[in-house]
XYZ file of C-alpha atoms in Angstrom:
701
model
C -16.618 -32.864 -18.525
C -15.497 -35.344 -15.958
C -14.460 -38.584 -17.212
C -15.628 -41.875 -15.646
C -14.907 -45.590 -15.809
C -16.613 -48.736 -14.549
C -13.885 -50.904 -13.495
C -11.646 -51.294 -10.414
C -9.278 -48.380 -9.915
C -5.693 -49.255 -10.224
C -3.577 -48.563 -7.118
C 0.095 -47.923 -7.459
C 2.772 -47.061 -4.933
C 5.512 -44.594 -6.283
C 8.815 -45.606 -4.891
C 12.226 -44.867 -6.385
C 15.617 -44.510 -5.149
C 17.250 -41.241 -6.261
C 20.256 -39.037 -5.250
C 21.039 -41.303 -2.390
C 23.448 -39.807 0.135
C 26.332 -41.890 1.204
C 26.062 -43.766 4.505
C 28.348 -45.268 6.944
C 30.551 -48.392 5.982
C 28.502 -51.573 6.286
C 30.626 -54.259 5.137
C 34.370 -53.983 4.226
C 35.444 -55.064 0.818
C 36.928 -58.734 0.818
C 40.730 -58.983 0.840
C 42.409 -60.459 -2.319
C 45.757 -61.902 -2.661
C 46.174 -60.045 -5.834
C 45.000 -56.610 -6.868
C 41.424 -57.030 -7.864
C 40.275 -55.201 -11.139
C 38.475 -51.955 -11.059
C 34.840 -51.734 -12.025
C 32.825 -48.997 -13.757
C 29.525 -47.493 -12.452
C 27.218 -48.919 -15.228
C 28.768 -52.393 -14.775
C 28.157 -52.545 -10.982
C 24.771 -50.877 -11.231
C 23.499 -53.394 -13.744
C 24.299 -56.294 -11.471
C 23.698 -54.758 -7.987
C 20.129 -53.548 -8.673
C 19.085 -57.143 -9.423
C 19.836 -57.991 -5.729
C 16.830 -57.330 -3.355
C 17.699 -54.646 -0.894
C 19.991 -52.647 -3.020
C 18.750 -48.995 -3.144
C 21.640 -47.233 -4.814
C 24.978 -47.460 -6.654
C 27.042 -44.327 -6.708
C 30.727 -43.044 -6.976
C 32.772 -40.410 -5.752
C 35.065 -40.773 -8.638
C 37.469 -43.000 -6.648
C 35.341 -45.801 -5.196
C 31.900 -47.102 -6.144
C 29.406 -47.620 -3.280
C 26.632 -50.322 -3.310
C 23.957 -49.046 -0.992
C 21.708 -51.353 0.826
C 18.854 -51.302 3.388
C 19.094 -52.633 6.874
C 16.729 -55.045 8.592
C 13.515 -52.897 8.514
C 13.485 -51.827 5.008
C 12.336 -48.491 3.819
C 10.189 -46.963 1.084
C 8.358 -50.201 0.247
C 11.587 -51.994 -0.635
C 12.323 -55.396 1.007
C 15.160 -55.373 3.729
C 18.394 -57.002 2.999
C 18.331 -60.694 3.888
C 21.255 -62.802 4.937
C 21.534 -64.507 1.531
C 21.232 -61.214 -0.344
C 23.909 -59.726 1.925
C 26.156 -62.532 0.991
C 25.395 -61.953 -2.659
C 26.185 -58.247 -2.641
C 29.342 -58.895 -0.593
C 30.381 -61.484 -3.295
C 29.740 -58.933 -6.048
C 31.868 -56.341 -4.264
C 34.734 -58.647 -3.532
C 35.347 -59.058 -7.209
C 36.526 -55.423 -7.690
C 39.075 -53.344 -5.965
C 37.051 -50.166 -5.917
C 33.730 -51.290 -4.767
C 32.334 -51.123 -1.207
C 29.033 -52.053 0.402
C 27.522 -49.321 2.553
C 24.272 -48.647 4.389
C 21.858 -46.593 2.306
C 18.297 -45.271 2.346
C 15.406 -45.030 -0.137
C 14.017 -41.602 -1.080
C 10.590 -40.760 -2.033
C 10.210 -38.132 -4.682
C 9.060 -34.818 -3.226
C 6.960 -34.108 -6.295
C 4.579 -36.926 -5.598
C 3.219 -34.742 -2.719
C 2.929 -31.514 -4.849
C -0.470 -30.559 -6.206
C -0.671 -27.906 -8.780
C -3.268 -26.436 -11.081
C -4.151 -28.796 -14.091
C -3.285 -31.946 -12.239
C -5.685 -34.758 -12.296
C -7.843 -36.182 -9.528
C -10.401 -38.951 -9.188
C -13.790 -39.355 -7.399
C -14.678 -42.929 -6.497
C -17.378 -44.987 -4.720
C -16.658 -46.499 -1.468
C -16.045 -49.947 -3.090
C -13.600 -48.565 -5.503
C -15.433 -50.074 -8.439
C -16.579 -46.842 -10.088
C -14.567 -43.641 -10.569
C -14.773 -40.218 -12.345
C -11.849 -37.845 -13.261
C -11.542 -34.069 -13.203
C -8.632 -31.610 -13.014
C -7.525 -29.280 -10.365
C -8.172 -25.652 -10.979
C -6.203 -23.657 -8.392
C -4.976 -23.979 -4.942
C -6.733 -21.895 -2.492
C -7.320 -20.891 1.196
C -10.327 -21.515 3.140
C -11.983 -18.789 5.292
C -9.906 -20.041 8.186
C -6.520 -20.131 6.278
C -6.520 -23.901 5.722
C -5.457 -25.388 2.140
C -8.230 -25.895 -0.279
C -8.754 -26.461 -3.960
C -10.820 -24.657 -6.436
C -12.390 -26.840 -9.256
C -15.591 -27.163 -11.273
C -18.902 -27.580 -9.443
C -20.195 -30.241 -11.796
C -17.105 -32.544 -10.937
C -18.644 -33.136 -7.530
C -19.446 -36.934 -7.683
C -21.248 -37.109 -4.398
C -24.692 -37.360 -5.994
C -23.464 -40.160 -8.304
C -22.374 -42.157 -5.271
C -18.669 -41.319 -5.751
C -17.702 -39.010 -2.822
C -14.205 -40.108 -2.326
C -11.280 -38.027 -3.756
C -7.812 -39.059 -4.722
C -4.822 -37.614 -6.580
C -3.838 -39.525 -9.768
C -0.506 -40.409 -11.145
C 0.593 -37.831 -13.730
C 2.773 -40.349 -15.837
C -0.384 -42.495 -16.356
C -2.768 -39.701 -17.311
C -4.236 -39.380 -20.896
C -2.394 -36.063 -21.302
C 0.915 -38.160 -21.767
C -0.618 -41.200 -23.514
C -1.715 -43.147 -20.437
C -5.054 -44.647 -19.546
C -5.325 -42.796 -16.267
C -7.272 -43.726 -13.115
C -4.073 -44.640 -11.150
C -4.500 -43.539 -7.495
C -1.683 -41.927 -5.622
C -3.000 -40.405 -2.393
C -6.203 -39.313 -0.627
C -6.946 -35.651 -1.556
C -9.712 -34.276 0.637
C -13.410 -33.909 0.889
C -16.090 -31.951 -0.976
C -17.019 -28.386 0.227
C -19.281 -25.838 -1.255
C -20.443 -26.676 -4.740
C -22.388 -24.460 -7.269
C -23.134 -25.732 -10.887
C -25.556 -23.236 -12.358
C -27.398 -21.201 -9.830
C -26.949 -21.604 -5.955
C -28.134 -24.951 -4.968
C -27.054 -26.368 -8.361
C -30.203 -25.100 -10.093
C -30.586 -25.643 -13.874
C -32.928 -23.950 -16.243
C -36.596 -25.261 -16.345
C -36.814 -25.257 -20.223
C -33.520 -24.822 -22.252
C -35.724 -23.529 -25.135
C -37.342 -20.829 -23.093
C -34.778 -19.567 -20.589
C -36.060 -16.828 -18.294
C -33.636 -13.919 -17.523
C -33.767 -14.642 -13.687
C -32.627 -18.268 -14.280
C -29.348 -16.823 -15.585
C -28.585 -14.757 -12.517
C -25.529 -15.929 -10.425
C -24.930 -18.875 -12.653
C -21.339 -20.418 -12.474
C -19.461 -23.661 -12.113
C -17.316 -23.792 -9.023
C -16.591 -26.269 -6.175
C -14.051 -26.328 -3.357
C -12.304 -29.348 -1.852
C -11.629 -28.972 1.813
C -9.869 -31.104 4.469
C -6.770 -31.477 2.284
C -4.551 -34.421 3.060
C -1.876 -32.777 5.374
C 0.836 -34.886 3.441
C 0.051 -32.915 0.259
C 1.646 -29.635 -0.696
C -0.589 -27.418 -2.579
C 1.272 -24.995 -4.769
C 0.043 -21.731 -6.321
C 1.021 -22.700 -9.853
C -0.259 -24.307 -13.088
C 1.538 -27.132 -14.781
C 2.399 -27.349 -18.516
C 2.477 -31.196 -18.329
C 6.035 -31.433 -19.834
C 7.387 -33.088 -16.838
C 4.467 -35.479 -16.215
C 6.472 -38.417 -17.239
C 8.688 -37.860 -14.161
C 5.545 -37.663 -12.016
C 6.549 -34.007 -11.101
C 4.068 -31.591 -12.507
C 5.502 -28.874 -10.370
C 8.853 -29.114 -12.008
C 7.517 -27.228 -15.007
C 4.686 -24.972 -13.819
C 3.770 -21.239 -14.071
C 3.249 -19.366 -10.940
C -0.110 -17.737 -10.362
C 0.449 -14.230 -9.012
C -2.947 -12.602 -9.646
C -6.701 -13.192 -10.294
C -8.561 -11.420 -13.045
C -10.992 -11.747 -15.989
C -10.230 -12.424 -19.568
C -11.084 -9.978 -22.397
C -12.102 -10.843 -25.971
C -8.931 -11.349 -28.006
C -6.940 -12.653 -25.116
C -4.816 -15.702 -25.529
C -5.397 -18.147 -22.735
C -3.661 -21.326 -21.615
C -5.729 -24.286 -20.250
C -4.295 -27.202 -18.232
C -5.971 -30.480 -17.515
C -5.210 -34.099 -17.056
C -6.745 -35.357 -20.350
C -5.275 -33.047 -22.954
C -2.494 -31.360 -20.877
C -1.705 -27.727 -21.631
C -3.492 -26.113 -24.760
C -3.814 -22.551 -25.993
C -6.766 -20.774 -27.306
C -8.064 -17.324 -27.958
C -11.099 -15.733 -26.317
C -13.795 -14.781 -28.758
C -17.010 -14.553 -26.791
C -18.333 -13.468 -23.355
C -21.633 -14.111 -21.598
C -23.872 -16.987 -20.438
C -24.071 -20.491 -21.812
C -25.902 -23.622 -20.845
C -23.559 -26.462 -19.824
C -25.034 -29.840 -19.389
C -27.251 -32.473 -21.089
C -30.795 -33.931 -20.775
C -29.728 -36.270 -17.938
C -28.073 -33.738 -15.518
C -30.023 -30.748 -16.905
C -28.755 -27.555 -18.415
C -27.045 -25.153 -16.045
C -26.333 -21.644 -16.719
C -22.558 -20.593 -16.477
C -21.312 -17.035 -16.918
C -17.876 -16.915 -18.602
C -16.025 -16.997 -21.975
C -15.712 -18.963 -25.017
C -12.239 -19.807 -26.397
C -11.342 -21.525 -29.669
C -8.108 -23.449 -30.115
C -5.262 -21.879 -32.127
C -4.315 -25.098 -33.822
C -5.658 -28.395 -35.184
C -6.135 -29.908 -31.669
C -8.834 -30.371 -28.970
C -8.862 -27.382 -26.504
C -10.723 -29.474 -23.842
C -12.264 -32.783 -23.566
C -13.955 -34.887 -20.789
C -11.595 -34.983 -17.719
C -10.129 -31.474 -18.287
C -13.096 -30.116 -16.289
C -12.265 -28.067 -13.387
C -8.782 -27.360 -14.724
C -6.946 -23.975 -14.792
C -7.337 -21.246 -17.289
C -4.639 -18.550 -17.118
C -3.414 -15.562 -19.006
C 0.290 -15.298 -18.249
C 0.460 -15.427 -14.438
C -3.163 -14.451 -13.933
C -5.801 -16.866 -12.952
C -8.921 -16.120 -15.160
C -11.146 -19.194 -15.253
C -12.319 -22.830 -14.552
C -12.852 -25.290 -17.365
C -16.645 -25.808 -17.487
C -17.522 -27.258 -20.921
C -16.448 -28.070 -24.357
C -18.251 -27.445 -27.729
C -17.805 -30.460 -30.179
C -17.505 -29.694 -33.889
C -18.267 -32.683 -36.063
C -15.497 -31.679 -38.300
C -12.826 -30.344 -36.056
C -13.509 -31.925 -32.703
C -13.597 -30.313 -29.297
C -12.023 -27.042 -30.463
C -14.153 -24.755 -28.352
C -13.817 -24.298 -24.646
C -16.339 -22.655 -22.223
C -14.675 -21.614 -18.973
C -16.404 -19.956 -15.904
C -15.128 -16.439 -15.103
C -12.855 -16.892 -11.989
C -13.655 -13.535 -10.286
C -17.437 -14.026 -10.801
C -17.373 -17.674 -9.587
C -15.368 -16.567 -6.505
C -17.945 -13.811 -5.923
C -20.707 -16.538 -5.759
C -18.502 -18.668 -3.460
C -17.994 -15.745 -1.216
C -21.732 -15.006 -1.039
C -22.837 -18.631 -0.474
C -19.813 -20.793 0.705
C -17.401 -18.441 2.517
C -14.555 -16.123 2.092
C -12.114 -18.592 0.206
C -9.042 -16.942 -1.556
C -7.083 -18.324 -4.606
C -3.567 -19.051 -3.538
C -1.053 -16.758 -5.043
C 2.648 -16.874 -5.500
C 3.487 -13.416 -3.996
C 6.654 -11.802 -4.686
C 9.271 -11.598 -1.924
C 9.836 -8.331 -0.264
C 13.153 -6.526 -1.033
C 15.020 -3.575 0.459
C 15.422 -0.664 -1.900
C 17.194 1.752 0.508
C 19.617 -0.327 2.577
C 21.510 2.491 4.105
C 19.912 4.959 6.555
C 20.903 7.432 9.172
C 19.958 6.832 12.795
C 16.287 7.157 13.565
C 15.337 7.534 9.875
C 13.729 4.945 7.606
C 14.907 1.965 5.517
C 12.740 1.570 2.428
C 11.572 -1.392 0.539
C 9.058 -2.915 -2.071
C 6.599 -5.686 -1.651
C 3.264 -6.807 -3.020
C 0.767 -3.951 -2.840
C -1.088 -3.730 0.511
C 0.817 -6.588 1.951
C 2.130 -6.984 5.494
C 5.779 -7.235 5.711
C 7.588 -8.942 8.645
C 11.186 -7.970 9.380
C 13.098 -10.279 11.598
C 16.744 -11.032 12.648
C 18.802 -8.153 14.071
C 15.817 -5.764 13.521
C 12.238 -6.822 14.403
C 9.518 -4.754 12.953
C 6.307 -4.949 10.733
C 5.303 -2.643 7.905
C 2.492 -2.401 5.552
C 3.058 -1.703 1.939
C 0.953 0.854 0.311
C -1.070 0.567 -2.910
C 2.013 0.940 -4.941
C 3.973 -1.674 -2.975
C 6.164 0.806 -1.021
C 6.921 0.293 2.728
C 9.440 1.581 5.192
C 10.837 0.634 8.642
C 12.795 2.475 11.218
C 16.598 2.448 11.273
C 17.981 1.741 14.836
C 19.725 4.291 16.899
C 22.851 2.122 17.001
C 25.079 2.377 13.974
C 26.400 -0.550 12.106
C 25.317 -3.358 9.821
C 22.260 -5.555 10.519
C 21.281 -8.862 9.046
C 17.524 -9.152 8.599
C 14.931 -11.433 7.089
C 11.789 -10.168 5.168
C 8.541 -12.026 4.383
C 5.341 -10.533 2.940
C 1.867 -11.756 3.681
C -1.147 -10.833 1.616
C -4.264 -12.461 3.018
C -3.295 -15.976 3.639
C -0.703 -15.822 0.872
C 2.782 -15.765 2.198
C 6.047 -15.104 0.245
C 9.331 -16.891 0.575
C 11.565 -15.405 3.259
C 14.480 -13.481 1.945
C 17.773 -12.184 3.622
C 19.107 -8.807 3.464
C 21.743 -6.595 5.128
C 21.029 -3.072 6.111
C 23.324 -0.346 7.507
C 22.714 2.397 9.965
C 24.961 5.558 9.829
C 25.470 8.333 12.270
C 22.557 10.905 11.784
C 23.663 14.336 10.460
C 20.811 16.629 11.153
C 20.391 19.985 9.316
C 18.838 22.800 11.262
C 14.988 22.714 10.982
C 13.331 25.142 8.767
C 11.123 27.869 10.270
C 8.274 28.620 7.867
C 6.377 31.019 10.017
C 6.885 33.767 10.969
C 9.096 34.671 8.228
C 12.463 36.231 8.905
C 12.494 39.998 8.945
C 8.731 40.006 8.701
C 6.234 42.359 10.451
C 2.697 41.343 11.539
C -0.085 43.447 13.039
C -1.582 40.180 14.540
C -0.306 38.302 17.417
C 1.951 35.310 16.687
C 0.267 32.282 18.222
C 2.512 29.478 16.643
C 5.936 29.009 15.325
C 5.854 26.496 12.568
C 8.300 24.625 10.189
C 9.583 21.543 8.695
C 12.194 18.965 9.843
C 13.285 15.432 10.107
C 10.252 13.237 10.775
C 10.368 11.928 14.426
C 12.728 14.551 15.655
C 12.040 16.780 18.546
C 12.214 20.453 17.740
C 13.147 22.852 20.656
C 12.606 26.674 20.485
C 15.042 29.136 22.070
C 15.602 32.796 22.297
C 12.438 34.953 22.659
C 10.096 31.903 22.624
C 10.094 28.371 24.341
C 8.511 24.999 23.598
C 8.979 21.810 21.978
C 7.232 19.724 19.275
C 7.756 16.491 17.478
C 8.142 16.462 13.724
C 5.313 14.616 12.111
C 5.445 11.823 9.531
C 4.720 14.598 6.872
C 7.778 16.442 8.046
C 6.036 19.367 9.629
C 6.037 20.739 13.170
C 4.285 23.520 15.167
C 4.981 24.978 18.618
C 2.118 27.142 20.291
C 3.267 30.630 21.647
C 1.818 33.919 22.542
C 3.896 36.806 21.290
C 2.290 40.191 21.306
C 3.651 43.526 20.356
C 7.475 43.664 20.378
C 10.439 42.598 18.372
C 11.545 39.094 18.619
C 14.394 36.672 17.684
C 13.525 32.974 17.806
C 15.810 29.961 17.159
C 14.945 26.334 16.631
C 17.120 23.068 16.853
C 16.075 19.492 16.202
C 17.296 16.244 18.071
C 16.928 12.663 16.931
C 18.804 9.711 18.300
C 21.918 11.159 19.917
C 22.282 14.011 17.313
C 21.231 17.556 17.706
C 21.335 20.167 14.862
C 22.587 23.652 14.942
C 19.956 26.338 15.459
C 18.140 28.264 12.756
C 17.089 31.779 13.635
C 14.517 34.146 12.537
C 13.736 37.710 13.580
C 10.397 39.350 13.278
C 8.068 42.054 14.854
C 4.624 42.235 16.031
C 3.623 45.921 15.488
C 0.498 47.990 15.928
C -1.619 48.967 13.044
C -1.253 52.524 11.850
C -3.392 55.127 13.661
C -5.958 57.058 11.827
C -6.038 60.818 11.193
C -9.375 62.410 11.615
C -8.488 66.033 11.356
C -7.485 67.365 8.897
C -9.176 65.060 6.325
C -7.324 63.731 3.429
C -8.032 65.972 0.467
C -9.698 68.670 2.711
C -9.369 72.557 2.174
C -9.335 74.859 5.218
C -9.274 78.519 5.949
C -6.306 79.839 7.699
C -7.002 79.405 11.551
C -9.443 76.797 11.315
C -6.904 73.914 12.309
C -6.126 74.283 15.966
C -5.056 70.689 16.384
C -4.275 67.498 14.601
C -6.460 64.604 15.945
C -7.071 60.970 15.371
C -8.073 57.543 16.618
C -6.435 54.339 17.762
C -7.756 51.220 19.525
C -4.439 50.911 21.458
C -4.677 52.920 24.708
C -1.184 54.035 25.862
C 0.392 53.842 22.412
C 2.503 57.027 21.449
C 1.501 58.748 18.181
C 4.242 60.584 16.462
C 3.689 63.152 13.532
C 5.784 64.283 10.724
C 4.715 67.261 8.628
C 5.760 68.490 5.226
C 4.637 71.974 4.012
C 5.471 75.311 2.504
C 8.508 77.221 3.459
C 6.524 79.965 5.095
C 5.163 77.406 7.873
C 8.509 75.786 8.621
C 8.612 77.295 12.175
C 5.242 75.702 12.888
C 6.291 72.471 11.280
C 9.380 72.172 13.431
C 7.474 72.931 16.509
C 5.189 70.079 15.708
C 8.098 67.728 15.056
C 9.838 68.825 18.393
C 6.611 68.374 20.401
C 7.142 64.733 20.529
C 4.300 62.098 20.600
C 0.774 62.154 21.755
C -0.574 59.379 23.837
C -3.700 57.629 22.957
C -6.425 57.922 25.744
C -9.786 56.573 25.288
C -9.168 55.540 21.834
C -8.245 59.066 20.618
C -5.181 61.232 20.385
C -4.449 64.912 19.659
C -1.480 67.197 18.928
C -2.232 71.014 19.432
C -0.690 73.484 16.941
C 1.045 76.230 18.795
C 0.789 78.635 15.737
C -1.714 78.543 12.884
C -0.714 76.925 9.732
C 0.185 79.379 6.851
C -1.594 78.899 3.532
C -0.298 76.157 1.456
C -0.443 72.448 0.845
C 0.536 70.020 3.703
C 1.170 66.295 4.147
C 0.951 64.765 7.618
C 2.172 61.279 8.365
C 1.303 59.566 11.716
C 2.839 56.451 13.286
C 2.225 54.869 16.642
C 4.607 52.972 18.946
C 4.147 50.476 21.674
C 6.592 48.079 23.462
C 9.436 49.318 21.355
C 7.882 48.709 18.052
C 6.378 51.140 15.621
C 3.555 50.885 13.083
C 3.689 51.698 9.437
C 2.625 55.388 8.670
C -0.721 56.641 7.693
C -0.900 60.072 5.905
C -3.238 62.699 4.720
C -2.716 65.671 2.280
C -4.790 68.844 2.676
C -4.765 72.571 1.861
C -4.870 75.749 3.946
C -6.191 78.972 2.294
C -6.160 82.557 3.376
C -8.981 83.690 5.604
C -11.671 85.681 3.757
C -10.448 84.424 0.437
C -13.687 82.544 -0.219
C -12.070 79.208 -0.345
C -12.114 76.467 2.132
C -14.823 74.034 3.127
C -16.311 75.929 5.964
C -19.547 77.065 4.306
C -23.006 75.659 4.481
C -23.523 77.867 7.762
C -26.615 79.358 6.101
C -28.311 76.047 5.942
C -30.453 76.873 9.005
C -33.243 74.677 7.884
C -31.368 71.693 9.366
C -30.759 73.457 12.672
C -34.284 73.787 13.922
C -34.181 77.605 13.035
C -31.697 78.014 15.910
C -28.683 78.578 13.655
C -26.266 76.616 15.746
C -23.172 78.716 14.869
C -21.198 77.198 17.787
C -20.145 78.452 21.218
C -16.806 78.738 22.977
C -17.133 75.256 24.369
C -17.347 73.568 20.910
C -14.393 71.597 19.433
C -12.559 72.926 16.489
C -14.515 72.320 13.232
C -13.155 70.129 10.552
C -13.626 72.742 7.728
C -16.124 70.351 6.042
C -19.128 71.641 8.125
C -18.963 74.149 10.905
C -21.529 72.157 12.840
C -19.222 68.901 12.765
C -16.856 68.122 15.588
C -13.378 67.328 14.947
C -13.088 64.467 17.494
C -15.014 61.049 16.818
C -18.254 60.492 18.205
C -18.597 58.005 20.997
C -20.240 55.347 18.724
C -17.436 55.588 16.201
C -14.743 55.167 18.772
C -16.535 52.150 20.141
C -16.674 50.448 16.718
C -12.886 50.926 16.249
C -12.032 49.858 19.790
C -13.872 46.666 19.294
C -12.176 45.970 16.022
C -8.829 46.079 17.716
C -9.804 43.994 20.687
C -8.083 40.885 19.556
C -4.794 42.453 19.478
C -5.293 44.163 22.891
C -5.966 41.020 24.836
C -2.753 39.315 23.525
C -0.234 38.786 26.329
C 3.257 39.622 25.554
C 5.926 37.183 26.595
C 8.800 38.765 28.533
C 12.065 37.863 26.761
C 14.960 36.444 28.883
């Protein structure tokens, strides 16, 4: 859809004097014997601009200034000659409020701006033939150099028209002109793909093979951009083309995406300007004619929403956007004999960029990314200021604070507040790929840090544990240093997640541990916890829980513990008749664990009745929880108890092992069963307690 002509391309120089600043006094107004009349601005302007070398006529509401160029001239305007100088002085001398001053000619900045939808030309070397297309989007090359995205079929190199120029907006067909008015050199053709890679077309448009459709698109890049041009990430609506300033009324491009059926798109190009359509189809179509071949292009069809052409020759390569999102490149137009060019086919931009990345390099569409902002401008020393920026962008902070930060996927970022208090003037700029935001100013304030005491999450206050404590853990201010005191020592830095941990070795004992945190020049109060590391309860082997024994069959209370040296203490509850024996046991004190076992002998036999024995063990000043058993003592010869089974001589090899004087007291469950644990059983329990026994206790100060 490029537009061509076979005549010499018209060249025009854009030069205009606008908003001229007042210069120094050049020629004083002529003196008059009588007061000269005052002139008005329009009156002087109409006469002064007819004199060569005059570049401006302005007023400060008191005087009128005729501004003239010096000997060298400027902006293509002839310098002031001697005769012209006399003419302008003669004009000024007629009025009492007119002065002649030196001025300068300004070139409109907009003549250098290039935006999406603007026209450009391709010409031969002799400037006798030309084609016209439209800019799609500003872009960045893989090296970060400015580039332009447009349609692949616009590349006129094969047609002998390799030269590229910008064209004058006010002369384009979009605003009623004939077009083909050159303004400036644009750049050179880079990677081009029309159809498949290598600009392949289908062999037979009436018998298209599926593989011929693969990777079909319509995209080209223009590299080596004229350094005097300013490529902007925006798309013009053509309403200011008459001022040759397409950037004055343009929509910023902030994202790249794909269209969906039902979306309203806006297309911009040099022939028809800015037009609106609705997407109604998606897929592949063949773009071309018998002369250039039929090229597959993946994209979308859109139909105009009014009685107008949606795209015609010369609009090719132009922008297709949905709001601020770039979605496509104008590729072709379908002509309806009754309604005209009301259908547009545009290449899907993400797919086209994917083909470009695979075959031509990692180009990026230029985006107008949002400026970063500070969302939390006041922070305590050593904490963080917070801000918002484009997602995953790099934010550079300058001025009184120099730092860099990376915005997360939600656009949030933070940077450290200084240790010094006060206000700080900073600048912020975001960079996303090669896209860079405008620089913005902000003021942040650091206040003196008020640190709360860190929280100790483990061990818990007033807790007991039968396992050694190997770490004190908690939460605090990220970046602060936590220091332990009391019965434990050590330091740790609070992580970004707000947690900390100090390794310790605390065996059996009672402990009180405090923690403070320090950051900048502030230190918090201490937070304290008290806890104990206690032994596990000892086991009671004899008597057994729930057992029944004849009177006189329990000479001792025995048990096991893996903690050699621990002291086992007993408490007995029983019938009134046995109170003397019970008191004797209570008064006897504890029994030491030796070899994994302990034993408390009974000075008198337990009278018949029901008993409950509770046992605890103590080590290093801490005492375990209690373990208990409940059992029954019956009168001797009453037939009760669990001492039977002595007649089962079949299990004793016929020897009837009724025991001898060297045997330990029976349990009451079996007269052949010993009270104390067998060596194997003790070994198992001792091994189970090994982890506690090897823990070294730290001596408290």
